[in-house]
Structures are given as structure tokens and as C-alpha cells.
Amino acid sequence: MEVYNPELGASSITMSLGAKPKLLFLLQGFAVLMGLASAVAALPVAALSFGCYSAAMLLGRVRPLRAAYEFLSRTYDRILYRLGQRVLQDSRDTPALRLMVSLSLTAVPIFVIQLVLGKPRLLLAIAFYLALYGLKFQRFVRMFSASHVEAHRRQGYFSGKCDKVFGRYLEFFLGYFYGNIPELGRTAHVCLHHKENSGHDDTRSTMGYDRTSRLDFLWYLSDNIWTVLGLAPYAYFKARVDEKNRRRMFWGMARYYAYFGAVFIYDWRIGTMFVLVPLLCMNFINAITAWVQHAFCDPERPEDFFANSVTVVDEVNFMNEGYHLCHHHRAGLHWTEMPVHFERIRDRMREAGSLVFRDLDFMGLFLELTLLRRMDVLAEKLVPWEPMNHEQRLALLAKRTSLRTP
């Protein structure tokens, strides 16, 4: 099993940026502090999100309330579908438009109201978190998927005059509220992650970690803050003398840091509740996603993305985010075409030993693989390419997570 050296993340930053090695200890200490803070910040937000989801399920049992909600939801969808025909480059992206409109009508005005009122209001903060993350984190999942798709579009979602006003609206405007630095999508994700495919030079590679270890995830979570802050991608492009993408990352970081600083100068309490907490939550949830999307690499071919990219097929699969391997194989393919592409590359997936799970999302995969370490559950949800008994499935999962089989 590979053993992670917690100094590697910070040392790569210091070397790439030309900082003195003496800063290594301080940088690593800061990273661990941010990792712990991310976990602490995410817990109450998760409790609020899942608690309200449970309450919504109870209210959904009241037939008149459920009927009213379904009527309003259908009406809302019809209005947005017609709007999408006019403003989107591709009307198939209407689910992303729905998300953008919903966030613009909830999270944005709540934030503005808080700034106008000045004194922090707990109820406004609660409403803000619910607007951002939704019930059971479903809105964050949608934001993540829609931003992911937008990052691979040269002009974003909108067409014509709308593109000039709302171009890359998710990454370059709404992303601020989530603690998502501009250019982490268009530049870092597309030009770094898709180039390295979670290999050793990828700033989000999980190869040096035991993916079933909670302690290793804490190290990974800590190291991930350098990517979330934009520093690791900046160092990557600087080391490779990629001036175009280095400049993009620099100005993306500059814009977000200016926003961060301005809110804290205005009121540090508002800055903590409305800016710092979302940034820490972004680090936590982003780390979970990166941790599991490439969790099962083949030790013999660690950088083969056909082997290390996980596919999960679940009832809730917004914009087909679960077809992760298909996305790495054809990043420019429209998300609605991913299921067909999955069938098209089945033979190559079989040869590479690509892992596919059913009735599981990425959050569920993280819970079973790392937090609960229930490999039996994962073995049951694994869809093997050839007939395999339970013990063979367990052995395969152990091998692909760098574990020694007993």
C-alpha cells in the first residue's frame, strides 16, 4: 500500500512558487487547520440540509401541500422551458437554466439583504445555506454538475446578447457565493485535470492515499485547500511555463480574494457566515467528489483513466454526472448523450476493467468506501463485466484501492 507523505502537498507549492522550504511546516499546519475547519463547517450545514429534507418528506405526505408543490413545480418548469428556447444555445440545457434562475431568485437577494441590513441575521444565514445547498445537498449537486458542464463550453450556456451579459454565469458570478474561485473550472479543471486524468501530476490525484482510510482523507482534504484556493493550479501552470493559463488563474484568484476581503472589511461576521463557511464547505464537498471519482485505480496502470475513472448510475443523476468515464473519454460530448456513449465504449471499458456501480451516487460511494468502510455493500452494488462471486468482487475492490487482501 502506498503511504502518503503529508509534506508533499505543501512542499510542491513552496517549490513551484519559489518560496523558501522553511515555510513548509507553516504551510502544512495551515492546510491541516483548514481541513479540520472544513469538516467542522460542513457538519452544521449538512445537519440543516438533511434535517429540512426530513421535514419536507413529512410535509409531502400532506396531500394538498404535495399537490400544490407539484402544480407550482410543473408551472415553473414550463415557463423555464419556454425561456430556454430563447436564451440558451441548446435547449437541452434547461435544467441548468432552472438552477441559475432559482439561485438568482433566492441566494443572491438574501445576500444583498444581509449586506443592506448590516448586522448579521442568523435566519438570513440559514436561508442562505438552504438556498445554496438545498435539501439533502441536492442543489449543491446540481450546481456542481451544471458548473462542470459549463466549464467545457467555450461560450457557456447562453446565446446571442444573453451570452454577453450572462456568459459563464455559474462560474464567474454564482460561483462566488459557493466559494468557487473563477477559472477553477474553465482553466484548472479543463486544462489540468483533463490533461493529467488524475495521474501523479494532477493536483487532485488520490493515488498516494489509502482511499478506505479516514485519516488519509483528512490529509487529502487538507491538501485540497491549495487547489480550492487556486494556488496549486497556479503553481502547476507556472512550473510548466504555461503563461496563458497562469495568468487566467492569477486574475481568477485576484477577483475572488478581492471579493473575500471586501466582505470581511465590511463586516467580519458577515464575511465568516456568508463567505468563509461556503469556502470551507466547498473544500470539503469538492474533496469528497475528487476522492471517489478516481478512487479505484489499477496499480499496474495507475494513470489509465479508463481504469481509474468511476461510473455510478443512480436514480438521481443530474446532467448525467455519474457517467464520469464517458466524460473523460469525450469531454465535449453533450451530457444528454452520455448514456448512449456508455454503451458505445462498453467493450473498451471491459478490457480496461473500468468499475461501474449501480444504485449509488458519489456521496454514497464516499460513505461506504471511506467513512463506513463497508466493502460488502460496494461489492453488492458493483456491476462486474464477467461473472464474479462475492469474494472475487471484494478482492477486486481491495486491489483497486491499494489494499492488501487477507
JSON list of N, CA, C and O in Angstrom, two decimals, residues 66-83 94 98 101:
[
{"chain": "A", "resi": 66, "resn": "ARG", "atom": "N", "xyz": [-48.59, 18.58, -1.11]},
{"chain": "A", "resi": 66, "resn": "ARG", "atom": "CA", "xyz": [-47.86, 17.92, -2.18]},
{"chain": "A", "resi": 66, "resn": "ARG", "atom": "C", "xyz": [-48.42, 18.29, -3.53]},
{"chain": "A", "resi": 66, "resn": "ARG", "atom": "O", "xyz": [-47.68, 18.56, -4.49]},
{"chain": "A", "resi": 67, "resn": "ALA", "atom": "N", "xyz": [-49.74, 18.35, -3.64]},
{"chain": "A", "resi": 67, "resn": "ALA", "atom": "CA", "xyz": [-50.38, 18.71, -4.92]},
{"chain": "A", "resi": 67, "resn": "ALA", "atom": "C", "xyz": [-50.05, 20.14, -5.31]},
{"chain": "A", "resi": 67, "resn": "ALA", "atom": "O", "xyz": [-49.78, 20.44, -6.49]},
{"chain": "A", "resi": 68, "resn": "ALA", "atom": "N", "xyz": [-50.05, 21.05, -4.32]},
{"chain": "A", "resi": 68, "resn": "ALA", "atom": "CA", "xyz": [-49.72, 22.45, -4.60]},
{"chain": "A", "resi": 68, "resn": "ALA", "atom": "C", "xyz": [-48.27, 22.58, -5.07]},
{"chain": "A", "resi": 68, "resn": "ALA", "atom": "O", "xyz": [-47.99, 23.31, -6.03]},
{"chain": "A", "resi": 69, "resn": "TYR", "atom": "N", "xyz": [-47.38, 21.86, -4.41]},
{"chain": "A", "resi": 69, "resn": "TYR", "atom": "CA", "xyz": [-45.97, 21.92, -4.80]},
{"chain": "A", "resi": 69, "resn": "TYR", "atom": "C", "xyz": [-45.77, 21.38, -6.22]},
{"chain": "A", "resi": 69, "resn": "TYR", "atom": "O", "xyz": [-45.05, 21.97, -7.03]},
{"chain": "A", "resi": 70, "resn": "GLU", "atom": "N", "xyz": [-46.39, 20.27, -6.51]},
{"chain": "A", "resi": 70, "resn": "GLU", "atom": "CA", "xyz": [-46.24, 19.67, -7.85]},
{"chain": "A", "resi": 70, "resn": "GLU", "atom": "C", "xyz": [-46.81, 20.58, -8.94]},
{"chain": "A", "resi": 70, "resn": "GLU", "atom": "O", "xyz": [-46.23, 20.69, -10.02]},
{"chain": "A", "resi": 71, "resn": "PHE", "atom": "N", "xyz": [-47.91, 21.25, -8.64]},
{"chain": "A", "resi": 71, "resn": "PHE", "atom": "CA", "xyz": [-48.50, 22.18, -9.60]},
{"chain": "A", "resi": 71, "resn": "PHE", "atom": "C", "xyz": [-47.57, 23.36, -9.86]},
{"chain": "A", "resi": 71, "resn": "PHE", "atom": "O", "xyz": [-47.30, 23.72, -11.02]},
{"chain": "A", "resi": 72, "resn": "LEU", "atom": "N", "xyz": [-47.03, 23.95, -8.79]},
{"chain": "A", "resi": 72, "resn": "LEU", "atom": "CA", "xyz": [-46.12, 25.09, -8.94]},
{"chain": "A", "resi": 72, "resn": "LEU", "atom": "C", "xyz": [-44.84, 24.67, -9.65]},
{"chain": "A", "resi": 72, "resn": "LEU", "atom": "O", "xyz": [-44.30, 25.42, -10.48]},
{"chain": "A", "resi": 73, "resn": "SER", "atom": "N", "xyz": [-44.35, 23.47, -9.34]},
{"chain": "A", "resi": 73, "resn": "SER", "atom": "CA", "xyz": [-43.12, 22.99, -9.96]},
{"chain": "A", "resi": 73, "resn": "SER", "atom": "C", "xyz": [-43.30, 22.78, -11.46]},
{"chain": "A", "resi": 73, "resn": "SER", "atom": "O", "xyz": [-42.45, 23.16, -12.27]},
{"chain": "A", "resi": 74, "resn": "ARG", "atom": "N", "xyz": [-44.44, 22.20, -11.84]},
{"chain": "A", "resi": 74, "resn": "ARG", "atom": "CA", "xyz": [-44.72, 21.99, -13.27]},
{"chain": "A", "resi": 74, "resn": "ARG", "atom": "C", "xyz": [-44.87, 23.31, -14.01]},
{"chain": "A", "resi": 74, "resn": "ARG", "atom": "O", "xyz": [-44.37, 23.48, -15.13]},
{"chain": "A", "resi": 75, "resn": "THR", "atom": "N", "xyz": [-45.55, 24.27, -13.38]},
{"chain": "A", "resi": 75, "resn": "THR", "atom": "CA", "xyz": [-45.72, 25.59, -13.99]},
{"chain": "A", "resi": 75, "resn": "THR", "atom": "C", "xyz": [-44.37, 26.28, -14.17]},
{"chain": "A", "resi": 75, "resn": "THR", "atom": "O", "xyz": [-44.08, 26.87, -15.22]},
{"chain": "A", "resi": 76, "resn": "TYR", "atom": "N", "xyz": [-43.54, 26.21, -13.13]},
{"chain": "A", "resi": 76, "resn": "TYR", "atom": "CA", "xyz": [-42.19, 26.79, -13.17]},
{"chain": "A", "resi": 76, "resn": "TYR", "atom": "C", "xyz": [-41.37, 26.17, -14.29]},
{"chain": "A", "resi": 76, "resn": "TYR", "atom": "O", "xyz": [-40.69, 26.86, -15.05]},
{"chain": "A", "resi": 77, "resn": "ASP", "atom": "N", "xyz": [-41.46, 24.85, -14.43]},
{"chain": "A", "resi": 77, "resn": "ASP", "atom": "CA", "xyz": [-40.71, 24.15, -15.49]},
{"chain": "A", "resi": 77, "resn": "ASP", "atom": "C", "xyz": [-41.17, 24.57, -16.88]},
{"chain": "A", "resi": 77, "resn": "ASP", "atom": "O", "xyz": [-40.35, 24.73, -17.79]},
{"chain": "A", "resi": 78, "resn": "ARG", "atom": "N", "xyz": [-42.47, 24.74, -17.05]},
{"chain": "A", "resi": 78, "resn": "ARG", "atom": "CA", "xyz": [-42.99, 25.15, -18.36]},
{"chain": "A", "resi": 78, "resn": "ARG", "atom": "C", "xyz": [-42.50, 26.54, -18.74]},
{"chain": "A", "resi": 78, "resn": "ARG", "atom": "O", "xyz": [-42.12, 26.79, -19.89]},
{"chain": "A", "resi": 79, "resn": "ILE", "atom": "N", "xyz": [-42.50, 27.45, -17.76]},
{"chain": "A", "resi": 79, "resn": "ILE", "atom": "CA", "xyz": [-42.03, 28.81, -18.02]},
{"chain": "A", "resi": 79, "resn": "ILE", "atom": "C", "xyz": [-40.55, 28.80, -18.41]},
{"chain": "A", "resi": 79, "resn": "ILE", "atom": "O", "xyz": [-40.13, 29.45, -19.37]},
{"chain": "A", "resi": 80, "resn": "LEU", "atom": "N", "xyz": [-39.76, 28.03, -17.66]},
{"chain": "A", "resi": 80, "resn": "LEU", "atom": "CA", "xyz": [-38.32, 27.99, -17.93]},
{"chain": "A", "resi": 80, "resn": "LEU", "atom": "C", "xyz": [-38.02, 27.28, -19.24]},
{"chain": "A", "resi": 80, "resn": "LEU", "atom": "O", "xyz": [-37.04, 27.62, -19.92]},
{"chain": "A", "resi": 81, "resn": "TYR", "atom": "N", "xyz": [-38.83, 26.31, -19.61]},
{"chain": "A", "resi": 81, "resn": "TYR", "atom": "CA", "xyz": [-38.61, 25.63, -20.89]},
{"chain": "A", "resi": 81, "resn": "TYR", "atom": "C", "xyz": [-38.79, 26.62, -22.04]},
{"chain": "A", "resi": 81, "resn": "TYR", "atom": "O", "xyz": [-37.99, 26.65, -22.98]},
{"chain": "A", "resi": 82, "resn": "ARG", "atom": "N", "xyz": [-39.83, 27.44, -21.95]},
{"chain": "A", "resi": 82, "resn": "ARG", "atom": "CA", "xyz": [-40.06, 28.45, -22.99]},
{"chain": "A", "resi": 82, "resn": "ARG", "atom": "C", "xyz": [-38.93, 29.48, -22.99]},
{"chain": "A", "resi": 82, "resn": "ARG", "atom": "O", "xyz": [-38.49, 29.93, -24.06]},
{"chain": "A", "resi": 83, "resn": "LEU", "atom": "N", "xyz": [-38.49, 29.86, -21.80]},
{"chain": "A", "resi": 83, "resn": "LEU", "atom": "CA", "xyz": [-37.39, 30.82, -21.71]},
{"chain": "A", "resi": 83, "resn": "LEU", "atom": "C", "xyz": [-36.12, 30.23, -22.31]},
{"chain": "A", "resi": 83, "resn": "LEU", "atom": "O", "xyz": [-35.36, 30.90, -23.01]},
{"chain": "A", "resi": 94, "resn": "THR", "atom": "N", "xyz": [-31.84, 23.22, -20.34]},
{"chain": "A", "resi": 94, "resn": "THR", "atom": "CA", "xyz": [-32.83, 23.89, -19.49]},
{"chain": "A", "resi": 94, "resn": "THR", "atom": "C", "xyz": [-32.68, 23.55, -18.01]},
{"chain": "A", "resi": 94, "resn": "THR", "atom": "O", "xyz": [-32.91, 24.41, -17.15]},
{"chain": "A", "resi": 98, "resn": "ARG", "atom": "N", "xyz": [-32.72, 26.33, -15.03]},
{"chain": "A", "resi": 98, "resn": "ARG", "atom": "CA", "xyz": [-33.59, 26.28, -13.85]},
{"chain": "A", "resi": 98, "resn": "ARG", "atom": "C", "xyz": [-32.79, 26.54, -12.58]},
{"chain": "A", "resi": 98, "resn": "ARG", "atom": "O", "xyz": [-33.21, 27.29, -11.70]},
{"chain": "A", "resi": 101, "resn": "VAL", "atom": "N", "xyz": [-31.67, 30.32, -12.44]},
{"chain": "A", "resi": 101, "resn": "VAL", "atom": "CA", "xyz": [-32.78, 31.21, -12.08]},
{"chain": "A", "resi": 101, "resn": "VAL", "atom": "C", "xyz": [-33.13, 31.05, -10.61]},
{"chain": "A", "resi": 101, "resn": "VAL", "atom": "O", "xyz": [-33.34, 32.04, -9.89]}
]
